[in-house]
Amino acid sequence: MAIAFEHVTYTYQAGTPMAHTAVEDVSFQVPDHGYLAIIGHTGSGKSTLIQQLNALYKPSAGTIHVDDFTVTPETTNAALKPLRQHVGMVFQFPESQLFEETIRQDIAFGPKNFGMSEADANALADEMLTTVGLDASYADRSPFELSGGQMRRVAIAGVLAMKPQVLVLDEPTAGLDPQGRQAMMELFERLHREQGLTIVLVTHQMEDVAQYAEQVAVMREGKLIKFGTPTDVFADPDWLRANQLDVPRAAQFAQQLRQRGLTWDTLPLTADQLADQIAARWPAKGADHV
Amino acid sequence: MSKFIFGRYLPLNSVVHRLDPRAKLMLSFCYIILVFLANNPLSYVILIALTVGSILASKISLGFFLRGIRPLLWLIVFTVVLQLLFSPVGGHTYFHWAFINISQFGVINAGYIFIRFLLIIMMSTLLTLSTQPLDIATGLASLMKPLRWLHVPVDTLAMMLSIALRFVPTLMDEATKIMNAQRARGVDFGEGGLFKQAKALIPLLVPLFMSAFNRAEDLSTAMEARGYQDSEHRSQYRILTWQKRDTVTWILFLIGFAAILACRRW
Ligand SMILES: Nc1ncnc2c1ncn2[C@@H]1O[C@H](COP(=O)(O)OP(=O)(O)OP(=O)(O)O)[C@@H](O)[C@H]1O
Ligand SMILES: [Mg+2]
């Protein structure tokens, strides 16, 4: 198991009249090299949940296993540094974490904190810069001269440079242009496939969930209300809508077709799956158009 | 940080919360003066009764209150110990060594300082716990109105104050977020030697200032876009009106104040 949550509860400002339980009794497991998407209405506790993964917030109750690490309410801060390197965390709007004079220094900041030499870290920074799709010539520029989307890429490069084994992404594509979004999602998919990174993705994009995730967790008011494969979770659109969520567009379309009398073996979730299934149905007539 | 309640607002629904902020500000101000005028046990008993009574009326639990001001206790203890050890000779001397001198005079003085400190902190904490920052700003602006005659730009000052207060929690949240992001990149805040700790602040402060400046710029653009003009006479959405509970509170406090003045050692 790459990740296992056992009855994890987290309360903000515990012990005060402002106490607020943002995550309540959550249990689930993600296999090695898994790809988990977490969805849920805004304020449902997704960000709080994932920050437990590298113990930025330690659980108020329960146990978390991440590969060889175990985090409990009693875990001390001293033991956390290796975990922080193991779990790379890309926050919501990570561009606000940039601070160095040059982009290279900013990307190298994480690796250096975890004990890498200056030279190695700088070399790695240049490599990561191209990995996230920015030109190598940016390395010596100030991160504050960049556009929002470019800053996002630099911030993500800074996390990837830590060489984490688990990559946690909190709405990494919010506010990016469609092409940038797709490029980002494909980068994460590549890291997942080629380097075997375990990925935890928080997102509001049901298309991304359908296309990339192997497991889906649905949160509501701090509770995990559904956990399964995308096919399981998207099978019931009425239930999803009742929880302020939706099914991917391709699945919506497929369901509308079903109302018109078409039957599907498995509900197609992405445009590709939809096209394949439709094409399989009329092999003779439209074959050369597909 | 989250256990530290000094300067924070706690939304509850009590008489104290609903009092006119001007009344609260002025009474707190008078109260502080009275704390320094009180000088015998009886006057302190009255002050303590006023304080505890106000806290009880605010529905904030006394335990939460005491736990919240505990971080400030060290400051108080430090001052009291200084007072105890280095106060001038007077009365009976209990202990004397080199320049350290514990005398009856010193012990009594230290006791007073301790109570004064505690009372002032408790009352001002109660003020901020029970009054929204914006209400404090409105109240202050309203109290400063007479200064207009002296050509003090009261409205502008009030606007500055309320914007500043409004953004304190926003910046606190922002700071927490940035700290978390940098901790995830391997920064240890508050660990290691002084130099290392100071260096760890750079990755926090640079983004925090960036975001504060950006916010300020966005805000001023937004205000100008909506036609904000400086030093214009401005009406207010929430108008403060004097209520019966304000009168009652004033009367209770004035009785208390008069009692203190009456029984203090002149
Ligand atoms: N620092 C904090 N102190 C107190 N309460 C908090 C804090 N951060 C979040 N909360 C509360 O915890 C709950 C869950 O917040 P969280 O940020 O985890 O939601 P989310 O699912 O990530 O939402 P979004 O989709 O908008 O990012 C919310 O009700 C929020 O108000
Ligand atoms: Mg979030």
XYZ file of C-alpha atoms and ligand atoms in Angstrom, chain A residues 12-13 20 22 40-49 57 92 171 204, ligand 1:
49
model
C -8.845 23.079 13.334
C -8.199 25.056 16.526
C -13.984 23.084 13.475
C -12.705 19.630 8.708
C -15.983 17.333 -3.509
C -17.776 20.618 -3.115
C -15.734 23.632 -2.071
C -15.039 23.564 1.672
C -15.543 19.799 1.915
C -12.092 19.254 3.426
C -10.029 18.148 0.428
C -7.105 20.467 1.060
C -7.129 19.679 4.750
C -7.134 15.961 3.984
C -1.321 18.966 9.767
C -3.498 25.473 -4.425
C -6.038 21.874 -8.100
C -12.934 20.100 -9.843
N -6.770 27.393 8.877
C -8.050 27.077 9.088
N -8.636 27.336 10.279
C -9.923 27.003 10.511
N -10.728 26.412 9.626
C -10.215 26.129 8.419
C -8.848 26.448 8.076
N -8.636 26.037 6.799
C -9.796 25.509 6.373
N -10.741 25.563 7.332
C -12.127 25.061 7.218
O -12.089 23.676 6.967
C -13.043 23.307 5.985
C -12.383 22.560 4.856
O -11.485 23.429 4.191
P -10.590 22.931 2.981
O -9.667 24.051 2.621
O -9.990 21.627 3.323
O -11.687 22.756 1.821
P -11.502 22.306 0.304
O -12.306 21.073 0.132
O -10.064 22.238 -0.044
O -12.187 23.502 -0.497
P -11.803 24.155 -1.924
O -12.377 23.260 -2.976
O -12.498 25.477 -1.889
O -10.317 24.281 -1.977
C -13.728 24.583 5.544
O -14.978 24.648 6.180
C -12.830 25.689 6.028
O -13.585 26.800 6.423
